[in-house]
Amino acid sequence: MIFIEALRSGWQAILANRLRSILTTLGIMIGVAAVIILVAFGQGASNSVTSSIQSLGSNLLYVTPENPNRDGEIVNPSVQELTVDDAIALNDPVRAPDIAGAAPERRTAVTCTSEDRSHSTQIVGTWPSFFSINNSPVSAGAYFSNADELSARRITVIGSTVAESLFPESDPLGRQIACNGVPFTVVGVQAEKGGAFANPDDVVIAPLSAVENSITGYGEVSAISVQASSSETTDEAEEQAIAILDERHGTTEGTRDFEVFNQASLLDTANTALGIFTALLGAVGAISLLVGGIGITNIMLVSVTERTREIGIRKAIGASRRFILLQFLLEATVLSLFGATAGLGLALLVAQVEIAGISPSVVPVSVVGAYVISVAIGLFFGSYPAKRAASLRPIEALRHE
Amino acid sequence: MHDITKVYGQGEAEVRAVDGISLTVEPGEYVAIMGASGSGKSTVMNIIGALDVATSGTYKIDGVDIGDLDDDALSLVRNRRIGFIFQAFNLIPRMSAAVNVELPLMYRGVRRSERRRRALDALAKVGLADRSHHQPNELSGGQQQRVAVARALAMEPSLMLADEPTGNLDSRSTADVLDLLDEIHAEGKTIVIITHEDDVAERAGRVVTLRDGKVESDVLAAAR
């Protein structure tokens, strides 16, 4: 009862000073909007990194050659590079039960041309299993097959960026492209993967044998992509891959001439880093919320001073301390709640916009949190002015002009 | 009111604003308290109105000793027993006349519909039924003071306490407000009016004159 009456009195005071109320609300609005938007951007960035890592295949291991350097000195001068035989060894279902497949990759930079266009990209010579290992479906056409690999046919599956660049207005399927002068027939277009790192769509994929034959020559491979049987077994698959390669290369932990990247652990690391990033952004927003809260204290103090006489009248006709306290507290709380609502509206609006390639994702917890905090701010920053109002002595307050 | 003393300051700076005043106002009386400025009448009014407590002595209203009540209890006493009419009207700006009149009832916890009814009754009684939606700054001084009277009336107090109620009014409005007080007195209400104007005091049934914080004279009108 007293609560509703105090709320009504506070509301009348807010309406009586519209401009001031709006300005106060503005402070909280900006603070709340800042918290929600910044956290949403943090989350958006996190989502985009996560999805780009996942688009590479979350159960993917990536083996690359690595010279074991210790203080600039090459420990093992007779470094063996990764070879196609290494990839074959990794496909051993007995020794590597948690490895679903492994495909060697030979990458090199090439310039590919269509009839009237040219595009600098990277060619990947690999096995057909590359597509399933790397979670890369085709959006049009087909993959090449083991038979194509055996016969070194010059056919290719091109990434979507390459397709757009070389064949902006026509269907690339069945067309010829020349990479470093070597003709390839396009049989498929890889589905767009997207990602925040190096563009995985800017690539030309062809049978390893064809690439070795006509462009790179034979020898070591650039990398071997390995697929674990599931995302839960990536750690086991990693251990098995290391054991097999150590044995083949005659290396141990200190002299290892290759490195295994684990997407799952990369994802964990990225998520941890982005979590910190998001928390930092939230903290920046929280500071502006704090400033908004101080604004409320300021305005409420002005309001108490300005309304000293009114408070005196109210007390003279029987308002209790409790009522005055409640009225001012509620006034501050209502102001900050309005600010929070306006801020939420603003944040939702801004969150529609994509900035720097990141589409913000509003986190429900930040919305609820911003509301709870703004009520707390109303209560906290309103309490000092409210206490001052409540403890005014009626005779002195009435004498106040 | 028995042997009331109010002391401001301490030691050498000590000022006895009220020095041993004893006064009894019976229900239904109309008492004027007079005195020059500095005679202690404001202090007496504050004590009677439970806005302030005496340094020593006892003050009872309806038999309740309010000498050692805390702030909130004093608020309650003012809310239940005392209807104020101030020299400066003291209506709350930007609130309609009706809401102003309702306010003390709100603090008392009277239901909304009930207090609206009582506020309109009180406004009708002071002849401002048609002004209930006007804000104080849309009303003349006399009308504002009548709203203040309505506010005091709606409280149905034990005591109506008027502090120089006509100090800010022209002679016509003064007459209006004083006539209103006469009417209210005629209905059996207890009124204490603080004034320094003789013609205002003339209307009261009893005139108490203060000087230097003491009662100088206490005369019933019939004896004059």
XYZ file of C-alpha atoms in Angstrom:
625
model
C 0.000 0.000 0.000
C 2.600 2.526 1.134
C 4.753 1.148 -1.644
C 2.224 1.959 -4.346
C 1.549 5.418 -2.909
C 5.258 6.186 -2.701
C 5.686 4.955 -6.250
C 2.875 7.240 -7.348
C 4.429 10.217 -5.570
C 7.806 9.457 -7.106
C 6.211 9.125 -10.520
C 4.517 12.529 -10.118
C 7.908 14.035 -9.322
C 9.432 12.437 -12.423
C 6.664 13.822 -14.606
C 6.931 17.221 -12.963
C 10.546 17.524 -14.130
C 10.394 15.866 -17.505
C 13.547 17.291 -19.052
C 15.663 16.518 -16.026
C 14.216 13.030 -15.800
C 15.021 12.385 -19.441
C 18.594 13.628 -19.070
C 19.138 11.419 -16.041
C 17.633 8.481 -17.860
C 20.015 9.136 -20.728
C 23.037 8.374 -18.565
C 21.698 4.996 -17.557
C 20.454 4.338 -21.064
C 23.927 4.807 -22.520
C 25.461 2.681 -19.797
C 23.033 -0.194 -20.254
C 23.256 0.012 -24.030
C 27.055 0.020 -23.796
C 27.116 -3.096 -21.630
C 24.680 -5.020 -23.802
C 26.201 -3.934 -27.098
C 29.808 -4.496 -26.089
C 29.044 -7.917 -24.665
C 27.043 -8.686 -27.800
C 30.028 -7.732 -29.942
C 32.325 -9.850 -27.820
C 29.928 -12.737 -28.193
C 29.580 -12.068 -31.917
C 33.348 -12.134 -32.349
C 33.522 -15.321 -30.325
C 30.775 -16.934 -32.403
C 32.484 -15.992 -35.630
C 35.866 -17.364 -34.520
C 34.248 -20.523 -33.170
C 32.311 -21.130 -36.352
C 35.349 -20.495 -38.527
C 37.352 -22.972 -36.480
C 34.491 -25.442 -36.621
C 34.137 -24.961 -40.359
C 37.652 -26.377 -40.620
C 36.341 -29.482 -38.918
C 36.213 -29.746 -35.154
C 37.741 -33.219 -35.179
C 40.532 -32.169 -37.459
C 44.221 -32.592 -36.712
C 46.708 -30.856 -38.877
C 50.260 -32.163 -39.214
C 52.910 -29.789 -40.565
C 56.664 -30.166 -40.903
C 58.649 -28.293 -38.304
C 62.379 -27.806 -37.866
C 63.146 -28.371 -34.225
C 65.003 -25.172 -33.433
C 66.593 -24.665 -30.051
C 68.059 -21.199 -29.654
C 68.481 -20.857 -33.389
C 70.503 -24.062 -33.612
C 69.146 -26.902 -35.660
C 69.160 -29.898 -33.345
C 68.513 -32.472 -36.026
C 70.176 -31.507 -39.284
C 68.875 -34.525 -41.178
C 65.300 -33.413 -41.039
C 62.900 -35.661 -42.846
C 59.971 -33.863 -44.381
C 56.454 -35.178 -44.347
C 55.818 -37.532 -47.205
C 52.934 -39.232 -48.889
C 54.099 -42.433 -47.166
C 53.568 -40.723 -43.806
C 49.981 -40.090 -44.834
C 49.560 -43.691 -45.890
C 50.959 -44.854 -42.527
C 48.470 -42.664 -40.664
C 45.618 -44.407 -42.463
C 46.497 -47.658 -40.648
C 43.280 -48.704 -38.833
C 45.153 -51.083 -36.505
C 47.813 -48.744 -35.227
C 45.598 -45.674 -35.376
C 42.080 -46.827 -34.497
C 40.931 -43.273 -33.666
C 42.055 -41.802 -36.974
C 39.260 -41.873 -39.511
C 41.374 -40.677 -42.392
C 44.486 -38.765 -43.373
C 45.203 -36.905 -46.590
C 48.463 -35.309 -47.678
C 48.313 -31.746 -48.965
C 50.759 -30.171 -51.289
C 50.128 -26.487 -51.475
C 51.679 -23.917 -53.680
C 50.811 -20.451 -54.887
C 49.554 -20.318 -58.471
C 47.907 -17.923 -60.824
C 44.842 -19.392 -62.451
C 43.127 -17.967 -65.502
C 39.836 -18.481 -67.196
C 39.226 -17.275 -70.734
C 39.212 -13.614 -69.796
C 40.142 -13.424 -66.110
C 43.044 -14.141 -63.871
C 43.196 -14.873 -60.144
C 46.085 -15.520 -57.765
C 45.326 -18.334 -55.384
C 46.674 -21.500 -53.860
C 46.455 -24.925 -55.402
C 46.102 -27.928 -53.130
C 47.062 -31.293 -54.482
C 45.477 -33.945 -52.322
C 43.530 -37.174 -52.126
C 39.750 -37.375 -52.506
C 39.442 -38.123 -48.763
C 40.545 -34.486 -48.212
C 36.937 -33.374 -48.678
C 35.452 -35.542 -45.962
C 38.397 -34.976 -43.612
C 38.134 -31.209 -43.976
C 34.358 -31.143 -43.818
C 34.232 -29.566 -47.293
C 31.145 -30.491 -49.296
C 30.719 -29.255 -52.863
C 27.835 -26.933 -53.611
C 27.812 -27.856 -57.292
C 29.338 -30.644 -59.369
C 31.253 -33.501 -57.785
C 34.478 -34.431 -56.028
C 37.240 -36.140 -57.893
C 37.637 -39.829 -57.211
C 40.422 -42.261 -56.375
C 40.440 -43.260 -60.032
C 41.107 -39.636 -60.970
C 43.980 -39.593 -58.484
C 45.447 -42.799 -59.887
C 45.262 -41.561 -63.440
C 46.428 -38.039 -62.494
C 43.548 -36.428 -64.313
C 43.746 -32.682 -64.519
C 40.414 -31.892 -62.949
C 39.679 -29.562 -60.039
C 37.206 -28.525 -57.390
C 37.472 -24.772 -56.909
C 36.652 -22.683 -53.830
C 33.736 -20.251 -54.003
C 36.017 -17.191 -54.001
C 37.882 -18.523 -57.011
C 34.597 -19.387 -58.730
C 33.319 -15.832 -58.254
C 36.565 -14.332 -59.415
C 37.054 -16.386 -62.554
C 33.446 -17.027 -63.518
C 31.487 -14.089 -62.149
C 28.531 -14.521 -64.459
C 28.657 -18.068 -65.713
C 28.586 -21.615 -64.410
C 32.176 -22.813 -63.890
C 31.299 -26.513 -64.112
C 32.902 -28.191 -67.126
C 34.978 -25.096 -67.928
C 38.711 -25.028 -68.294
C 41.047 -23.034 -66.140
C 44.799 -22.818 -66.461
C 46.899 -22.733 -63.332
C 50.478 -21.668 -63.982
C 49.693 -22.561 -67.557
C 48.525 -26.087 -66.781
C 44.948 -26.705 -67.862
C 42.421 -28.157 -65.400
C 38.747 -28.937 -65.931
C 36.426 -27.686 -63.187
C 34.260 -30.548 -61.926
C 32.999 -29.084 -58.691
C 32.654 -25.920 -56.600
C 33.343 -26.195 -52.907
C 30.531 -24.958 -50.655
C 31.340 -21.620 -49.067
C 33.025 -22.158 -45.710
C 33.734 -18.634 -44.552
C 35.949 -17.840 -41.632
C 37.802 -15.115 -39.830
C 41.303 -16.372 -40.640
C 42.872 -17.070 -44.049
C 40.037 -17.405 -46.519
C 39.388 -21.155 -46.906
C 37.331 -20.453 -50.021
C 40.253 -18.997 -51.982
C 41.650 -22.322 -53.110
C 41.883 -24.691 -56.067
C 41.805 -28.383 -55.154
C 43.105 -31.026 -57.551
C 44.324 -34.629 -57.390
C 47.741 -34.814 -55.737
C 49.220 -36.838 -58.599
C 48.105 -34.284 -61.168
C 49.561 -31.375 -59.202
C 52.843 -33.211 -58.633
C 53.043 -34.193 -62.278
C 52.439 -30.840 -63.773
C 53.201 -28.103 -61.248
C 55.213 -28.940 -58.150
C 57.179 -32.074 -58.872
C 57.464 -34.945 -56.396
C 58.814 -34.881 -52.881
C 57.671 -33.761 -49.477
C 54.131 -32.592 -48.823
C 53.129 -29.320 -47.161
C 50.857 -30.858 -44.566
C 48.743 -33.860 -43.720
C 45.226 -33.300 -42.540
C 44.000 -36.011 -40.200
C 40.443 -36.634 -39.131
C 39.746 -38.147 -35.724
C 36.894 -40.633 -35.589
C 34.900 -38.164 -33.484
C 35.410 -34.841 -31.743
C 35.749 -36.722 -28.426
C 38.704 -38.788 -29.672
C 40.861 -35.971 -31.054
C 43.338 -36.292 -28.176
C 43.738 -40.058 -28.747
C 44.040 -39.546 -32.482
C 46.716 -36.921 -31.853
C 48.722 -39.333 -29.659
C 48.455 -42.108 -32.263
C 49.532 -39.799 -35.088
C 52.541 -38.620 -33.082
C 53.515 -42.201 -32.195
C 53.365 -43.348 -35.832
C 55.291 -40.371 -37.178
C 57.891 -40.506 -34.371
C 58.571 -44.098 -35.274
C 58.805 -43.391 -38.993
C 61.057 -40.368 -38.507
C 63.059 -41.827 -35.651
C 62.312 -38.770 -33.516
C 61.307 -38.101 -29.924
C 59.712 -35.159 -28.197
C 62.845 -32.995 -28.311
C 63.878 -33.724 -31.885
C 60.473 -33.946 -33.506
C 60.440 -32.578 -37.044
C 56.692 -32.187 -37.342
C 53.917 -30.549 -35.398
C 50.317 -31.630 -34.807
C 47.664 -28.955 -34.441
C 44.537 -29.979 -32.672
C 41.457 -27.957 -33.676
C 39.647 -28.855 -30.466
C 42.384 -27.427 -28.285
C 42.637 -24.430 -30.592
C 38.922 -23.886 -30.085
C 39.364 -24.082 -26.310
C 42.198 -21.570 -26.392
C 40.285 -19.227 -28.658
C 37.197 -19.434 -26.481
C 39.180 -18.669 -23.355
C 40.822 -15.681 -25.004
C 37.537 -14.414 -26.377
C 35.868 -14.894 -22.988
C 38.431 -12.538 -21.484
C 37.922 -10.127 -24.369
C 34.145 -10.139 -23.832
C 34.561 -9.631 -20.098
C 36.833 -6.659 -20.775
C 34.296 -5.102 -23.119
C 31.601 -5.670 -20.512
C 33.776 -3.960 -17.926
C 34.143 -0.916 -20.160
C 30.355 -0.799 -20.466
C 30.005 -1.221 -16.725
C 32.126 1.876 -16.180
C 29.725 3.980 -18.211
C 26.881 2.440 -16.225
C 28.658 3.555 -13.063
C 28.973 7.082 -14.444
C 25.259 6.998 -15.219
C 24.603 5.931 -11.645
C 26.590 8.854 -10.295
C 24.486 11.046 -12.570
C 21.421 9.737 -10.754
C 22.895 10.617 -7.378
C 23.714 14.074 -8.640
C 20.258 14.742 -10.044
C 18.515 13.303 -7.013
C 20.583 15.538 -4.719
C 19.604 18.565 -6.788
C 16.050 17.361 -6.657
C 16.143 17.008 -2.867
C 17.569 20.501 -2.468
C 15.068 21.962 -4.869
C 12.182 20.197 -3.209
C 13.274 20.790 0.377
C 10.208 22.882 1.012
C 7.925 20.298 -0.547
C 9.487 17.628 1.632
C 8.917 19.896 4.625
C 5.250 20.252 3.705
C 4.884 16.525 3.255
C 6.457 15.861 6.619
C 4.384 18.565 8.300
C 1.186 16.920 7.147
C 2.381 13.563 8.332
C 4.655 11.831 5.870
C 6.909 9.443 7.742
C 10.648 9.189 7.138
C 10.009 5.807 5.644
C 7.588 7.194 3.098
C 9.904 9.994 1.969
C 12.806 7.544 1.790
C 10.755 5.121 -0.249
C 9.475 7.835 -2.542
C 12.939 9.071 -3.444
C 14.370 5.579 -3.727
C 11.572 4.540 -6.043
C 11.991 7.706 -8.038
C 15.651 6.858 -8.618
C 14.839 3.231 -9.358
C 12.095 4.093 -11.817
C 14.466 6.496 -13.572
C 17.147 3.859 -13.907
C 14.626 1.235 -15.003
C 13.435 3.546 -17.740
C 17.047 4.116 -18.671
C 17.627 0.380 -18.778
C 14.614 -0.181 -21.017
C 15.622 2.600 -23.381
C 19.171 1.277 -23.337
C 17.952 -2.213 -24.159
C 15.958 -0.838 -27.089
C 18.995 1.058 -28.333
C 21.205 -1.998 -27.900
C 18.810 -4.265 -29.810
C 18.739 -1.702 -32.582
C 22.516 -1.390 -32.793
C 22.898 -5.170 -32.556
C 21.186 -5.441 -35.954
C 24.159 -3.755 -37.557
C 27.197 -5.738 -38.603
C 30.407 -3.926 -37.734
C 33.872 -4.981 -38.955
C 32.441 -8.265 -40.167
C 31.174 -9.178 -36.746
C 27.446 -9.559 -36.274
C 26.739 -8.895 -32.595
C 24.856 -11.540 -30.702
C 22.838 -10.205 -27.745
C 23.449 -12.380 -24.724
C 20.268 -12.853 -22.625
C 22.318 -12.882 -19.438
C 23.676 -9.418 -20.232
C 20.133 -8.127 -20.712
C 18.906 -9.543 -17.418
C 22.155 -8.463 -15.770
C 21.846 -4.906 -17.057
C 18.310 -4.712 -15.641
C 19.269 -6.108 -12.271
C 22.289 -3.819 -12.088
C 20.294 -0.747 -13.041
C 17.749 -1.443 -10.298
C 20.661 -1.899 -7.926
C 22.099 1.382 -9.189
C 18.787 3.142 -8.574
C 18.683 1.796 -5.038
C 22.361 2.364 -4.336
C 22.860 5.770 -5.903
C 19.407 6.926 -4.860
C 19.866 5.935 -1.253
C 22.096 8.813 -0.194
C 19.825 11.570 -1.573
C 16.789 9.697 -0.286
C 18.286 9.496 3.191
C 19.032 13.195 3.092
C 15.463 13.935 2.091
C 14.047 11.656 4.752
C 16.109 13.163 7.542
C 15.229 16.788 6.746
C 13.651 18.435 9.763
C 10.240 19.791 8.893
C 10.631 23.227 10.557
C 13.869 23.928 8.739
C 12.584 22.486 5.473
C 9.485 24.693 5.686
C 11.608 27.788 6.239
C 13.587 26.957 3.098
C 12.775 29.122 0.098
C 0.878 22.261 27.788
C 2.705 22.499 31.058
C 5.793 24.541 31.907
C 7.155 24.358 28.374
C 10.666 25.635 27.856
C 12.576 25.720 24.630
C 16.251 26.571 24.691
C 18.352 27.186 21.617
C 22.113 27.137 21.722
C 24.307 26.338 24.682
C 26.275 28.097 27.400
C 26.602 31.845 26.894
C 24.817 31.738 23.558
C 21.842 30.129 25.202
C 18.524 31.644 24.171
C 15.316 30.862 25.969
C 12.795 31.259 23.184
C 10.019 29.898 25.335
C 10.348 30.137 29.046
C 7.915 28.164 31.107
C 4.638 28.517 29.277
C 1.635 26.570 30.508
C -1.479 26.582 28.408
C -4.558 24.418 28.138
C -6.843 24.522 25.152
C -10.177 22.777 25.608
C -11.864 20.969 22.731
C -14.026 23.356 20.738
C -12.109 26.442 21.765
C -10.963 29.122 19.332
C -7.731 30.553 20.678
C -5.565 33.266 19.204
C -1.927 33.442 20.223
C -0.545 36.942 19.797
C 2.777 38.569 20.320
C 5.376 40.723 18.670
C 8.105 39.056 16.701
C 10.621 37.522 19.037
C 7.939 36.833 21.628
C 8.302 33.094 21.053
C 5.023 32.552 19.256
C 6.632 30.712 16.319
C 8.368 28.377 18.701
C 5.133 27.793 20.554
C 3.395 27.115 17.276
C 6.083 24.591 16.293
C 5.701 22.813 19.593
C 1.907 22.830 19.461
C 2.094 21.564 15.897
C 4.447 18.736 16.931
C 6.972 19.997 14.433
C 9.427 20.423 17.259
C 9.801 19.111 20.784
C 10.264 21.204 23.902
C 13.524 21.207 25.842
C 11.582 20.657 29.044
C 8.019 20.520 30.211
C 5.196 18.301 29.028
C 2.905 18.709 26.061
C -0.084 16.479 25.744
C -2.493 16.407 22.878
C -5.668 14.366 23.377
C -3.970 13.110 26.513
C -0.992 11.731 24.618
C 2.380 12.943 25.822
C 4.491 13.714 22.763
C 7.528 14.874 24.702
C 9.664 11.887 23.918
C 8.402 10.682 20.587
C 10.782 10.076 17.712
C 10.539 11.608 14.258
C 8.179 9.067 12.753
C 5.894 9.089 15.787
C 5.725 12.895 15.568
C 4.801 12.573 11.907
C 2.022 10.257 12.933
C 0.775 12.738 15.546
C 0.769 15.561 12.981
C -0.967 13.323 10.497
C -3.733 12.183 12.879
C -4.310 15.146 15.160
C -3.152 18.407 13.648
C -4.406 20.300 10.629
C -1.942 22.980 9.562
C -2.766 26.223 7.829
C 0.410 28.130 7.006
C 1.046 31.736 6.167
C 2.682 30.679 2.871
C -0.154 28.214 2.089
C 2.414 25.463 1.592
C 0.583 23.567 -1.088
C 2.695 21.256 -3.202
C 3.230 22.761 -6.642
C 2.315 20.858 -9.788
C -0.280 18.818 -7.952
C -3.968 19.562 -8.303
C -5.942 21.035 -5.432
C -7.716 17.718 -4.915
C -4.465 15.766 -4.734
C -3.051 18.317 -2.304
C -6.069 17.850 -0.064
C -5.814 14.083 -0.364
C -2.155 13.964 0.584
C -2.449 13.721 4.388
C -5.110 11.047 3.969
C -2.769 9.152 1.700
C -0.086 9.176 4.390
C -2.737 7.868 6.748
C -3.408 4.945 4.419
C -6.972 5.882 3.466
C -8.186 4.123 0.350
C -8.046 6.072 -2.885
C -11.751 6.369 -3.613
C -12.494 7.241 -0.005
C -9.914 10.002 0.196
C -10.981 11.421 -3.162
C -14.517 11.670 -1.793
C -13.360 13.349 1.390
C -11.108 15.744 -0.521
C -13.966 16.814 -2.781
C -16.256 17.239 0.257
C -13.673 19.438 1.931
C -13.130 21.486 -1.223
C -16.881 21.938 -1.567
C -17.003 23.172 2.000
C -14.467 25.915 1.274
C -16.339 26.794 -1.909
C -13.776 25.454 -4.381
C -15.575 22.383 -5.692
C -15.098 23.659 -9.239
C -11.355 24.216 -8.757
C -10.391 20.712 -7.690
C -8.318 20.059 -10.827
C -6.438 23.329 -10.739
C -2.836 23.443 -9.676
C -1.815 25.899 -6.958
C -0.210 28.338 -9.393
C -3.526 28.587 -11.233
C -5.287 29.751 -8.077
C -5.332 33.141 -6.352
C -3.758 33.498 -2.918
C -7.134 33.415 -1.221
C -8.120 30.303 -3.128
C -4.831 28.633 -2.298
C -5.329 29.337 1.369
C -8.827 27.907 1.157
C -7.371 24.753 -0.421
C -5.003 24.628 2.555
C -7.998 24.963 4.891
C -9.707 22.153 2.982
C -6.604 20.040 3.409
C -6.679 20.621 7.149
C -10.425 19.927 7.248
C -10.197 16.676 5.338
C -7.813 15.370 7.973
C -10.532 15.779 10.627
C -7.887 16.812 13.149
C -8.198 17.284 16.878
C -6.687 20.706 16.411
C -6.573 23.137 13.519
C -3.385 25.151 13.805
C -3.211 28.309 11.725
C 0.050 30.239 11.564
C -0.574 33.798 10.363
C -3.073 32.401 7.858
C -3.918 35.824 6.486
C -0.418 37.251 6.419
C -0.088 36.950 2.664
C -3.676 37.823 1.739
C -5.534 40.987 0.767
C -8.376 42.184 2.952
C -11.141 40.460 0.987
C -9.441 37.102 0.984
C -8.553 37.635 4.632
C -12.250 38.080 5.427
C -13.102 34.978 3.393
C -10.591 32.800 5.169
C -11.510 34.145 8.605
C -15.210 33.614 7.898
C -14.347 30.068 6.938
C -12.511 29.547 10.219
C -15.507 30.971 12.102
C -17.750 28.498 10.320
C -15.459 25.623 11.138
C -15.335 26.722 14.771
C -19.079 26.934 14.831
C -19.160 23.257 13.908
C -17.250 22.480 17.055
C -13.676 22.287 15.834
C -10.768 23.387 17.991
C -8.730 26.152 16.407
C -5.480 27.776 17.466
C -4.489 30.751 15.379
C -1.150 32.505 15.616
C -1.275 36.134 14.567
C -0.033 39.600 15.294
C -3.104 41.333 13.885
C -5.696 42.485 16.380
C -8.663 42.196 14.018
C -7.758 38.588 13.316
C -7.447 37.838 17.015
C -10.802 39.537 17.700
C -12.626 36.652 16.108
C -11.217 34.178 18.623
C -12.957 33.368 21.851
C -9.737 33.645 23.799
C -6.601 35.642 23.235
C -3.252 34.610 24.667
C -0.527 37.237 24.416
C 3.113 36.231 24.663
C 6.088 38.391 25.526
C 9.688 37.295 25.877
C 8.760 33.647 25.915
C 6.229 34.017 28.710
C 2.449 34.376 28.795
C 1.687 38.046 29.315
C -2.073 37.810 29.309
C -4.772 35.215 28.705
C -8.159 36.847 28.173
C -11.526 35.366 27.283
C -13.345 37.428 24.688
C -16.410 37.624 26.890
C -14.333 39.494 29.449
C -13.202 42.129 26.989
